[in-house]
Structures are given as structure tokens and as C-alpha cells.
Short mmCIF file of C-alpha atoms in Angstrom, two decimals:
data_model
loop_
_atom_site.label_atom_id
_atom_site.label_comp_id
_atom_site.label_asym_id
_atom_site.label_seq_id
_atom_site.Cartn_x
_atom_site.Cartn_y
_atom_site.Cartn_z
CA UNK A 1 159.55 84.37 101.35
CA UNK A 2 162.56 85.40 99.01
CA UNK A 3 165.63 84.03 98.71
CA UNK A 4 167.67 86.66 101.20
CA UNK A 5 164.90 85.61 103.73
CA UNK A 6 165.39 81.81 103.63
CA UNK A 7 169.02 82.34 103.56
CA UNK A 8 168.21 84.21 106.67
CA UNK A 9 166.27 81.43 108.24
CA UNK A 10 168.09 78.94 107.05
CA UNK A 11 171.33 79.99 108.51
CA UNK A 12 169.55 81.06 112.10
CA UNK A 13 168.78 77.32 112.30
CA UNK A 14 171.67 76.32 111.60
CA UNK A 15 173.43 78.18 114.16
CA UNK A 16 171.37 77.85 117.11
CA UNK A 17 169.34 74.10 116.48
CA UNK A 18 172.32 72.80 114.50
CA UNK A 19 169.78 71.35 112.12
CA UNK A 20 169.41 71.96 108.16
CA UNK A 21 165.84 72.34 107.82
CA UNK A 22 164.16 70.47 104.77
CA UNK A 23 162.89 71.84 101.82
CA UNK A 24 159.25 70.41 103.15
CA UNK A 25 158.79 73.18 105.13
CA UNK A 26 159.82 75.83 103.36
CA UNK A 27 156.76 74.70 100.87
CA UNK A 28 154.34 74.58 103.95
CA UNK A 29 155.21 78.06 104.56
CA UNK A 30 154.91 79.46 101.28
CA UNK A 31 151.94 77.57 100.79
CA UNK A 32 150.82 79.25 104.52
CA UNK A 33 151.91 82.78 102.54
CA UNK A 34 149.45 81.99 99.61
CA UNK A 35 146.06 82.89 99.33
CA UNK A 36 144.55 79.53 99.77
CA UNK A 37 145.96 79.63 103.39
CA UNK A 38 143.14 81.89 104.57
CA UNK A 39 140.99 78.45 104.21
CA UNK A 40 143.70 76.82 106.88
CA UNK A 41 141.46 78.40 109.87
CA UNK A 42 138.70 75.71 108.31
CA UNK A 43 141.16 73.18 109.99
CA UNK A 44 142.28 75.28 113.33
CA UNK A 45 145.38 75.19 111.89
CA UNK A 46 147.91 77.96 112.61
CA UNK A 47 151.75 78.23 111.95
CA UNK A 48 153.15 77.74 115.47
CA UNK A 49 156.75 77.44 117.32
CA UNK A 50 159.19 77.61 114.78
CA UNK A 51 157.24 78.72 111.66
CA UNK A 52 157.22 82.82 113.61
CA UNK A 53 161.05 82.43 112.71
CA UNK A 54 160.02 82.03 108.81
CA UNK A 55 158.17 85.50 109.25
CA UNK A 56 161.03 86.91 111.48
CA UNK A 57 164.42 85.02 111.30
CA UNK A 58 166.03 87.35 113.99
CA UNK A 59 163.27 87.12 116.34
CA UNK A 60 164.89 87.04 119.94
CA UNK A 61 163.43 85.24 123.18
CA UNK A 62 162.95 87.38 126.23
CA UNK A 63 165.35 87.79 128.54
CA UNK A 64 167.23 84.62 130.11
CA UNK A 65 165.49 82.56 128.37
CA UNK A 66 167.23 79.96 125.13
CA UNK A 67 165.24 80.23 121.81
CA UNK A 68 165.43 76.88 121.63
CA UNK A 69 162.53 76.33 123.75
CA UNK A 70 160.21 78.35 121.71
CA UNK A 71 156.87 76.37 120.71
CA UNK A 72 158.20 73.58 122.99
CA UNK A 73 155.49 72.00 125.02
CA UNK A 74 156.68 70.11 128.54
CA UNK A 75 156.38 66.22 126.88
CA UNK A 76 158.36 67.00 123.46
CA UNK A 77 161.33 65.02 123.31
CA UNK A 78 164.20 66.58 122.06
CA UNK A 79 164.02 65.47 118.28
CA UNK A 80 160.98 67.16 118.11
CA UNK A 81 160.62 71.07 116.65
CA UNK A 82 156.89 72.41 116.94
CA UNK A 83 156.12 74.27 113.14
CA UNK A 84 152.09 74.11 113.53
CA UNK A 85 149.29 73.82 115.77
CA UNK A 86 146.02 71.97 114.65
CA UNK A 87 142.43 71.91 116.87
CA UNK A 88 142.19 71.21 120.28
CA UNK A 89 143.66 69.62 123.57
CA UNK A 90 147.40 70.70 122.53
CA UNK A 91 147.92 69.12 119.17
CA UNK A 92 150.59 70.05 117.27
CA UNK A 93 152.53 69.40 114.80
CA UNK A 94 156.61 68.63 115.00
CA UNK A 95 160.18 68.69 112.39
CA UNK A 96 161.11 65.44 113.65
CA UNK A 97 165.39 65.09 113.48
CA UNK A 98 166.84 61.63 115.09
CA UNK A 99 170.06 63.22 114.88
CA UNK A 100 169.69 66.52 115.75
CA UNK A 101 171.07 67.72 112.00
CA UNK A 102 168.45 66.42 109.32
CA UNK A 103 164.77 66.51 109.42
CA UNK A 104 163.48 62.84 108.44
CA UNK A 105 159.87 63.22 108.74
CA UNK A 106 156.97 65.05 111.05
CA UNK A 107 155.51 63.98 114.48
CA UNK A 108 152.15 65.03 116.16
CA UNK A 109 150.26 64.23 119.31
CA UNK A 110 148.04 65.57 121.56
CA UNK A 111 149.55 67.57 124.74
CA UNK A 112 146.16 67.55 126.59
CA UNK A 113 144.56 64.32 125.29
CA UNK A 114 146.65 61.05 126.21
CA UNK A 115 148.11 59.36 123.26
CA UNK A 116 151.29 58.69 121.89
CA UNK A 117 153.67 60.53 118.70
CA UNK A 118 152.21 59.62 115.80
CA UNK A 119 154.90 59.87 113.02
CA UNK A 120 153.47 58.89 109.82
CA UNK A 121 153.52 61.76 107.66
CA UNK A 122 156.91 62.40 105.71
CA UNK A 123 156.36 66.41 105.29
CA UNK A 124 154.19 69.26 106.81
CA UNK A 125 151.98 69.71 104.00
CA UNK A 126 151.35 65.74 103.88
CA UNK A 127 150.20 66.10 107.45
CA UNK A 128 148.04 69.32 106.65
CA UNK A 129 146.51 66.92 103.78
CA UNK A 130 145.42 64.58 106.60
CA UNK A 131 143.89 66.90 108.81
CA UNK A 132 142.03 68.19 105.94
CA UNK A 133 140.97 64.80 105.47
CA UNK A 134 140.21 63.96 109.22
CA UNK A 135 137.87 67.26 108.82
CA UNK A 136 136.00 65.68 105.69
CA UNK A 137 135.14 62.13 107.68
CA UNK A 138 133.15 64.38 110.33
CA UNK A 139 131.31 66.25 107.68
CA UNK A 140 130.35 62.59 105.95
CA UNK A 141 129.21 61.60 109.18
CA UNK A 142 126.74 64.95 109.16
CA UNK A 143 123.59 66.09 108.13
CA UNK A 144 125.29 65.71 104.23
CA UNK A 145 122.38 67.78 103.03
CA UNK A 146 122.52 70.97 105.73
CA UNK A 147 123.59 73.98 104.07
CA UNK A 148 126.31 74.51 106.44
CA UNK A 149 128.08 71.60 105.47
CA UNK A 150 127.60 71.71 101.89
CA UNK A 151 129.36 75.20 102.27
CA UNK A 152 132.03 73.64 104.35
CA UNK A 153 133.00 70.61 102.23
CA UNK A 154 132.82 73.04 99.24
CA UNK A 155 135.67 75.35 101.18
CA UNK A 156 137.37 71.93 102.21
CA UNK A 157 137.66 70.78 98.12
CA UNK A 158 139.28 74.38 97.23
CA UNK A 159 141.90 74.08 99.76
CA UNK A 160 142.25 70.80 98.71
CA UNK A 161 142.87 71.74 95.37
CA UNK A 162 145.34 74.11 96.40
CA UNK A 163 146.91 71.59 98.48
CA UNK A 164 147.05 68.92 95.87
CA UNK A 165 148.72 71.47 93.55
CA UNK A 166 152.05 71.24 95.53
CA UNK A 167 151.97 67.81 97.40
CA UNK A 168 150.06 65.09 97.81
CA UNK A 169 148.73 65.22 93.98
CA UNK A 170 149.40 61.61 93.96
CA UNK A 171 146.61 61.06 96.02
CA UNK A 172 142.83 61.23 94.70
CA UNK A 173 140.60 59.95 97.67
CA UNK A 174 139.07 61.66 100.25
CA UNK A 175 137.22 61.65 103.49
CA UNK A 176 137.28 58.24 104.90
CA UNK A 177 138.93 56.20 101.54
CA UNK A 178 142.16 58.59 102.39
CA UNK A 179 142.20 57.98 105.76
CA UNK A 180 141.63 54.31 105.09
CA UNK A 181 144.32 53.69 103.05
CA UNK A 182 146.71 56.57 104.60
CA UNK A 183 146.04 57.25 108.42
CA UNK A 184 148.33 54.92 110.89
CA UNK A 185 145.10 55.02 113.13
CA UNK A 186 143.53 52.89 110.35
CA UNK A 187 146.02 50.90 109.59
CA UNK A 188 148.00 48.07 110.81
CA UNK A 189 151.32 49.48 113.01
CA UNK A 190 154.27 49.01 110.71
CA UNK A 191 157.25 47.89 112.89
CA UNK A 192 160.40 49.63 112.22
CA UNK A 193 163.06 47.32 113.58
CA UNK A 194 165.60 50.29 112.96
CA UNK A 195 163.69 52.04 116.20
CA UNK A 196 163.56 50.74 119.75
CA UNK A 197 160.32 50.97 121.97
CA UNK A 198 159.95 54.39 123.96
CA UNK A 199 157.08 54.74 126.15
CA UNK A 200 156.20 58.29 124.58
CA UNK A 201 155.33 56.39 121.33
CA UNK A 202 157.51 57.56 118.76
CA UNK A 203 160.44 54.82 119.46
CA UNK A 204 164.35 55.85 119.04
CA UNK A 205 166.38 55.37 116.24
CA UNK A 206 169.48 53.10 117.94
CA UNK A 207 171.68 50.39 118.30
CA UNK A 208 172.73 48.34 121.09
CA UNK A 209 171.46 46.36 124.40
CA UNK A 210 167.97 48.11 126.33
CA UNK A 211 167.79 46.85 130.02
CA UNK A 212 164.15 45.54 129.28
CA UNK A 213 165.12 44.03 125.94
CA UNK A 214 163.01 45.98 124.47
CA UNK A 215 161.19 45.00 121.37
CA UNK A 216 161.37 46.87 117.62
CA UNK A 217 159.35 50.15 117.60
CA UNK A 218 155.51 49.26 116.85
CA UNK A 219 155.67 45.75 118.35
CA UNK A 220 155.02 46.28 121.66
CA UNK A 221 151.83 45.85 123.57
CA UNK A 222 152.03 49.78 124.73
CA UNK A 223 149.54 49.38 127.12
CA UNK A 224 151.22 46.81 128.79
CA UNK A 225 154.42 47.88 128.22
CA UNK A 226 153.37 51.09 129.32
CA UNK A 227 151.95 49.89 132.60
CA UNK A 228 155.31 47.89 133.91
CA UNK A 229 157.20 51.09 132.68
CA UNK A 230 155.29 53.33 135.06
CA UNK A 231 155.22 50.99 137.88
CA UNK A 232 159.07 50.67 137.91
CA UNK A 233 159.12 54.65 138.10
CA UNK A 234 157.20 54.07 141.16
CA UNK A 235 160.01 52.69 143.42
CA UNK A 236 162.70 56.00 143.67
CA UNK A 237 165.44 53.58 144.78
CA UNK A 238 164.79 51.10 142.17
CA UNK A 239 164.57 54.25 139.71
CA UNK A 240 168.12 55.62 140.81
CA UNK A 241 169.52 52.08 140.52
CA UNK A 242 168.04 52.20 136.53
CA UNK A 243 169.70 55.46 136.05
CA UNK A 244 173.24 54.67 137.25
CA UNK A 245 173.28 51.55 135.15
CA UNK A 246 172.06 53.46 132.17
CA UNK A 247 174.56 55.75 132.73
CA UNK A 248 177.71 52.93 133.36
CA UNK A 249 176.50 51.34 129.85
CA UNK A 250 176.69 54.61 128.35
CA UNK A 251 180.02 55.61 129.78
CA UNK A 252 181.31 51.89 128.64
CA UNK A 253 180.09 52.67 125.30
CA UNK A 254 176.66 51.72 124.70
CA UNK A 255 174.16 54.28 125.11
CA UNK A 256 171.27 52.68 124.08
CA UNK A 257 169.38 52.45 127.48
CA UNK A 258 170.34 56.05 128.61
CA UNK A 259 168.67 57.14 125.61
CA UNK A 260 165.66 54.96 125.88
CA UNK A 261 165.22 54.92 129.70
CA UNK A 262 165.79 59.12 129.29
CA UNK A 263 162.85 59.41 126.82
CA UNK A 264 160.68 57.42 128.72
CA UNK A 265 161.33 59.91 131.72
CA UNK A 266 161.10 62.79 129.93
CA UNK A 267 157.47 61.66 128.27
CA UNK A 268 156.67 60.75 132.27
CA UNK A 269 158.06 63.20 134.02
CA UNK A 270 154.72 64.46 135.62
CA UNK A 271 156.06 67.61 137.03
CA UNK A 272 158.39 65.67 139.04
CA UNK A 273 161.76 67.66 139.48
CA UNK A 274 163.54 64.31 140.14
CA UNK A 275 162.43 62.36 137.18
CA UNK A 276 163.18 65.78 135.09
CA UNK A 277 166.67 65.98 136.19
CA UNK A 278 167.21 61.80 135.58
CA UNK A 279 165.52 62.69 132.17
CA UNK A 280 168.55 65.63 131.83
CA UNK A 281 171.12 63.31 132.68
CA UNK A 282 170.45 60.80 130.40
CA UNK A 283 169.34 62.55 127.28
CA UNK A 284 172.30 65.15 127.42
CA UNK A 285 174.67 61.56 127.91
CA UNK A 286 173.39 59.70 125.56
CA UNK A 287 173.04 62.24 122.39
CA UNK A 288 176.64 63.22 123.00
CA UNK A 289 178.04 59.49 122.97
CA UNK A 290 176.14 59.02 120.26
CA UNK A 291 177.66 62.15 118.69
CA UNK A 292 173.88 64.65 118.59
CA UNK A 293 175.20 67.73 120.36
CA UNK A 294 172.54 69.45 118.86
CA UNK A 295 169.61 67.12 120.62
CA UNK A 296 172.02 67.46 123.91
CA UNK A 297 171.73 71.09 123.75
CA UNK A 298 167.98 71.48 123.07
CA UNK A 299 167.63 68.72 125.88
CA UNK A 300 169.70 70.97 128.26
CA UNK A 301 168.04 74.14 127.20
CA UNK A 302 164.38 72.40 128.07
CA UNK A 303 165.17 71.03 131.00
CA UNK A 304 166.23 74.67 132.43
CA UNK A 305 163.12 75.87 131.27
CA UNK A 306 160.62 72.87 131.85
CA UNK A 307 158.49 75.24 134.52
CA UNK A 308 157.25 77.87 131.79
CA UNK A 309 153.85 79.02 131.88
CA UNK A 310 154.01 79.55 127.92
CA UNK A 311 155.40 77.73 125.00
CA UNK A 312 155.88 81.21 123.22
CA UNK A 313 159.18 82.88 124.26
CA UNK A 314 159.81 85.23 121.24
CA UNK A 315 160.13 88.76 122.77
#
């Protein structure tokens, strides 16, 4: 990429996400341009949603439908932006922006799989660096000796090399010692009283009163919050009720529960055109009282286009 094409990208994000993108990912996708990316497809990983606009910043969608939608499966909130997709069952990768103008971190989960966001890793390369070591833990747990896997932890350490050259240097273990010390599914959850609990897994990053009292993201019981959360979606008129007090806080100033209450729709919508359009409400409510146009906009443009058969929209 030269510098007239990231102005080019830079300034197509900025006009129709609103966000400044970091300089993270403009290292994932020179690193993606580099020869050591051909050893990427060892990892099913492949530049998705928003990385095509690195290759082709005027890209257009096809007709009628917003741009903003493009790599944007039916669960994503709005704060996430799809850059990469990694194996099977819908994972992907995610620019994470709590604001809708600065990227502060990446997000991942599995579309097809159950789970919650994951949001541990701080850049897309860091998060390539932990796939590459999720890869490396099934190989130890091989036939060590087979040639097959001798070739393929030999193709793992040279992209690993390559890796380490631009980010994650810092770190010298591998396999299951990385993972040990650096993957959230080894580790204790670190609770982030900044965050609120959202039933999608990720929590959201404000202040103010929840209807639930909700505790600090990551200290939660999620399966049992998640079970009275989904039960209480069960009763429509109960539901409604929910929705129009969400939305009187938010009118009176505090839109902490439309913003909560609207991600945990949105993550459980289910196909359900009524929970999509309380999801709408609420998102597009709460982002703009808490001044996010950008996130009301994206949540606007995906709820008009929640139905699509394809995530890909680029012409």
C-alpha cells in the first residue's frame, strides 16, 4: 500500500464509518501484502469485510444497498467492523470502536458456534499471533513425529518469525505456554468495571443506572445471567414495557439501559422482526444521546439490511 492509497482509505472511512482507523491495521495489511502472508492459508485466515477496501478504497456496494454493511454478519453489534475471517463456523475477526470514531482494540467470535465476543487482543496482528498459536497446541497434541506435522510446525515457526518481526516480538513462547499466559480462555476473566454486562459478551463501555443493576463487564455468571435475560424476552408485553422504559430513561437523560437492553436484543434477535426493530430503536437512541452518530448510523444501516443472504455487498 503507498501513501496516496492509505490516504485513499483512510479518508473513505472517514467519510462513510466516521471512524479513524488505527495504525494496527494498516500493519496487518501490509503484513497480508508481504510474502510471508502466503503462509496465512496455514491458519484459514483470509482478509475479510473491510480489509477488500485496503485493496480497493472506492469499491461500491450494489445497488440499494449501504457499504456499511459489508462483512457484517446478522449478531455484530454496531462497534464491531469485520477486517478478517479465521477457520470455521463463522469466526471472524472485528475493529472494535466504543464510540464509533477510534478503534480501541479487536473482537472475535464465532457466528455459527455459540459463544460470546472475545476481546482480548489489542491489534489484528496480535490476534493473528494467537491463532497461530491456537494452531501450534493442536499440532502438540499430534502424532509430534508424523512427517506432516513436522512440515506444518516448520511452516507455522516461519510465519511466526515473520510475525514476530512486526508485533508481538515481545513474546517468546509458543503453543500452549502462549496461550497459557495470553489466551482469555485460559485465564481468569479480568473485570472491567468501566463496561456494563451485555448478554452478547463483549459488555458496553457506559455510565449510568441498568434496569437489572447490572454487574461490571466479566463479573457476571453469563449463563445465568444469560438464562433470566432470555426468559424476560419471552413475555412480548413484558418486552414492550422494557423498551418504553429504556427509552423514557434515555429521553430523561440516561441512556444506559437503551444501550444495554438494545445490545442484548440485537445479539438475540433470532430472526425475529420485532425484537430487530426494538434492537433499532434503542441502539440508534442511545448512541445519539450519548453523542456516537457514527454507531447510530451503522446500527440503522444494519437493521435495513438484517435479511441479506451474504455478508459481501461490494459490487
Amino acid at each position: 500500500m503507498n501513501p496516496t492509497d492509505r490516504a485513499a482509505v483512510e479518508d473513505r472511512f472517514e467519510r462513510d464509518w466516521g471512524v479513524t482507523l488505527p495504525e494496527s491495521i494498516f500493519r496487518f495489511w501490509e503484513f497480508c501484502a508481504s510474502p510471508a502472508a502466503s503462509s496465512l492459508a496455514e491458519l484459514d485466515i483470509v482478509p475479510a469485510g473491510v480489509s477488500h477496501l485496503s485493496a480497493d478504497p472506492g469499491a461500491a456496494p450494489r445497488d440499494g444497498i449501504d457499504v456499511r454493511v459489508h462483512g457484517r454478519f446478522y449478531c455484530d453489534p454496531p462497534e464491531f467492523m469485520t477486517f478478517m475471517f479465521s477457520g470455521s463456523d463463522g469466526y471472524h475477526h472485528g475493529l472494535w470502536s466504543d464510540d464509533g470514531r477510534t478503534c480501541g482494540g479487536v473482537a472475535s467470535y464465532y457466528t455459527h458456534d455459540g459463544g460470546g465476543i472475545e476481546r482480548s487482543a489489542a491489534t489484528p496482528l496480535e490476534a493473528v499471533r494467537a491463532v497461530l498459536e491456537r494452531h501450534q497446541r493442536d499440532l502438540e497434541d499430534d502424532d509430534p513425529g508424523h512427517s506432516g506435522v513436522v512440515a506444518r510446525l516448520s511452516r507455522l515457526a516461519a510465519l511466526r518469525d515473520a510475525l514476530t518481526g512486526v508485533e508481538t516480538g515481545d513474546r517468546p513462547e509458543t503453543g500452549y505456554a502462549y496461550s497459557r499466559k495470553y489466551d482469555p480462555s485460559f485465564l481468569p476473566p479480568r473485570v472491567d468495571p468501566a463496561r456494563v454486562t451485555t448478554l452478547d459478551g463483549a459488555g458496553a463501555l457506559v455510565d449510568g443506572a441498568t434496569a437489572l443493576g447490572r454487574p461490571p463487564h466479566n463479573r457476571a455468571d453469563m449463563s445465568q445471567f444469560a438464562g433470566y435475560v432470555h426468559a424476560t424476552f419471552e413475555d412480548a408485553a413484558a418486552l414492550e414495557a422494557q423498551v418504553e422504559e429504556a427509552l423514557r430513561r434515555c429521553a430523561a437523560g440516561d441512556p444506559a439501559e437503551a444501550l444495554v437492553l438494545g445490545r442484548d436484543l440485537h445479539w438475540a434477535s433470532g430472526g425475529d422482526p420485532v425484537r430487530e426493530a426494538h434492537a433499532n430503536r434503542l441502539l440508534t437512541a442511545a448512541y445519539r444521546a450519548l453523542d456516537r452518530p457514527a454507531l447510530a448510523g451503522i446500527a440503522d444501516a444494519h437493521h435495513r439490511h438484517r435479511a441479506l443472504s451474504s455478508v459481501h455487498v461490494l459490487a
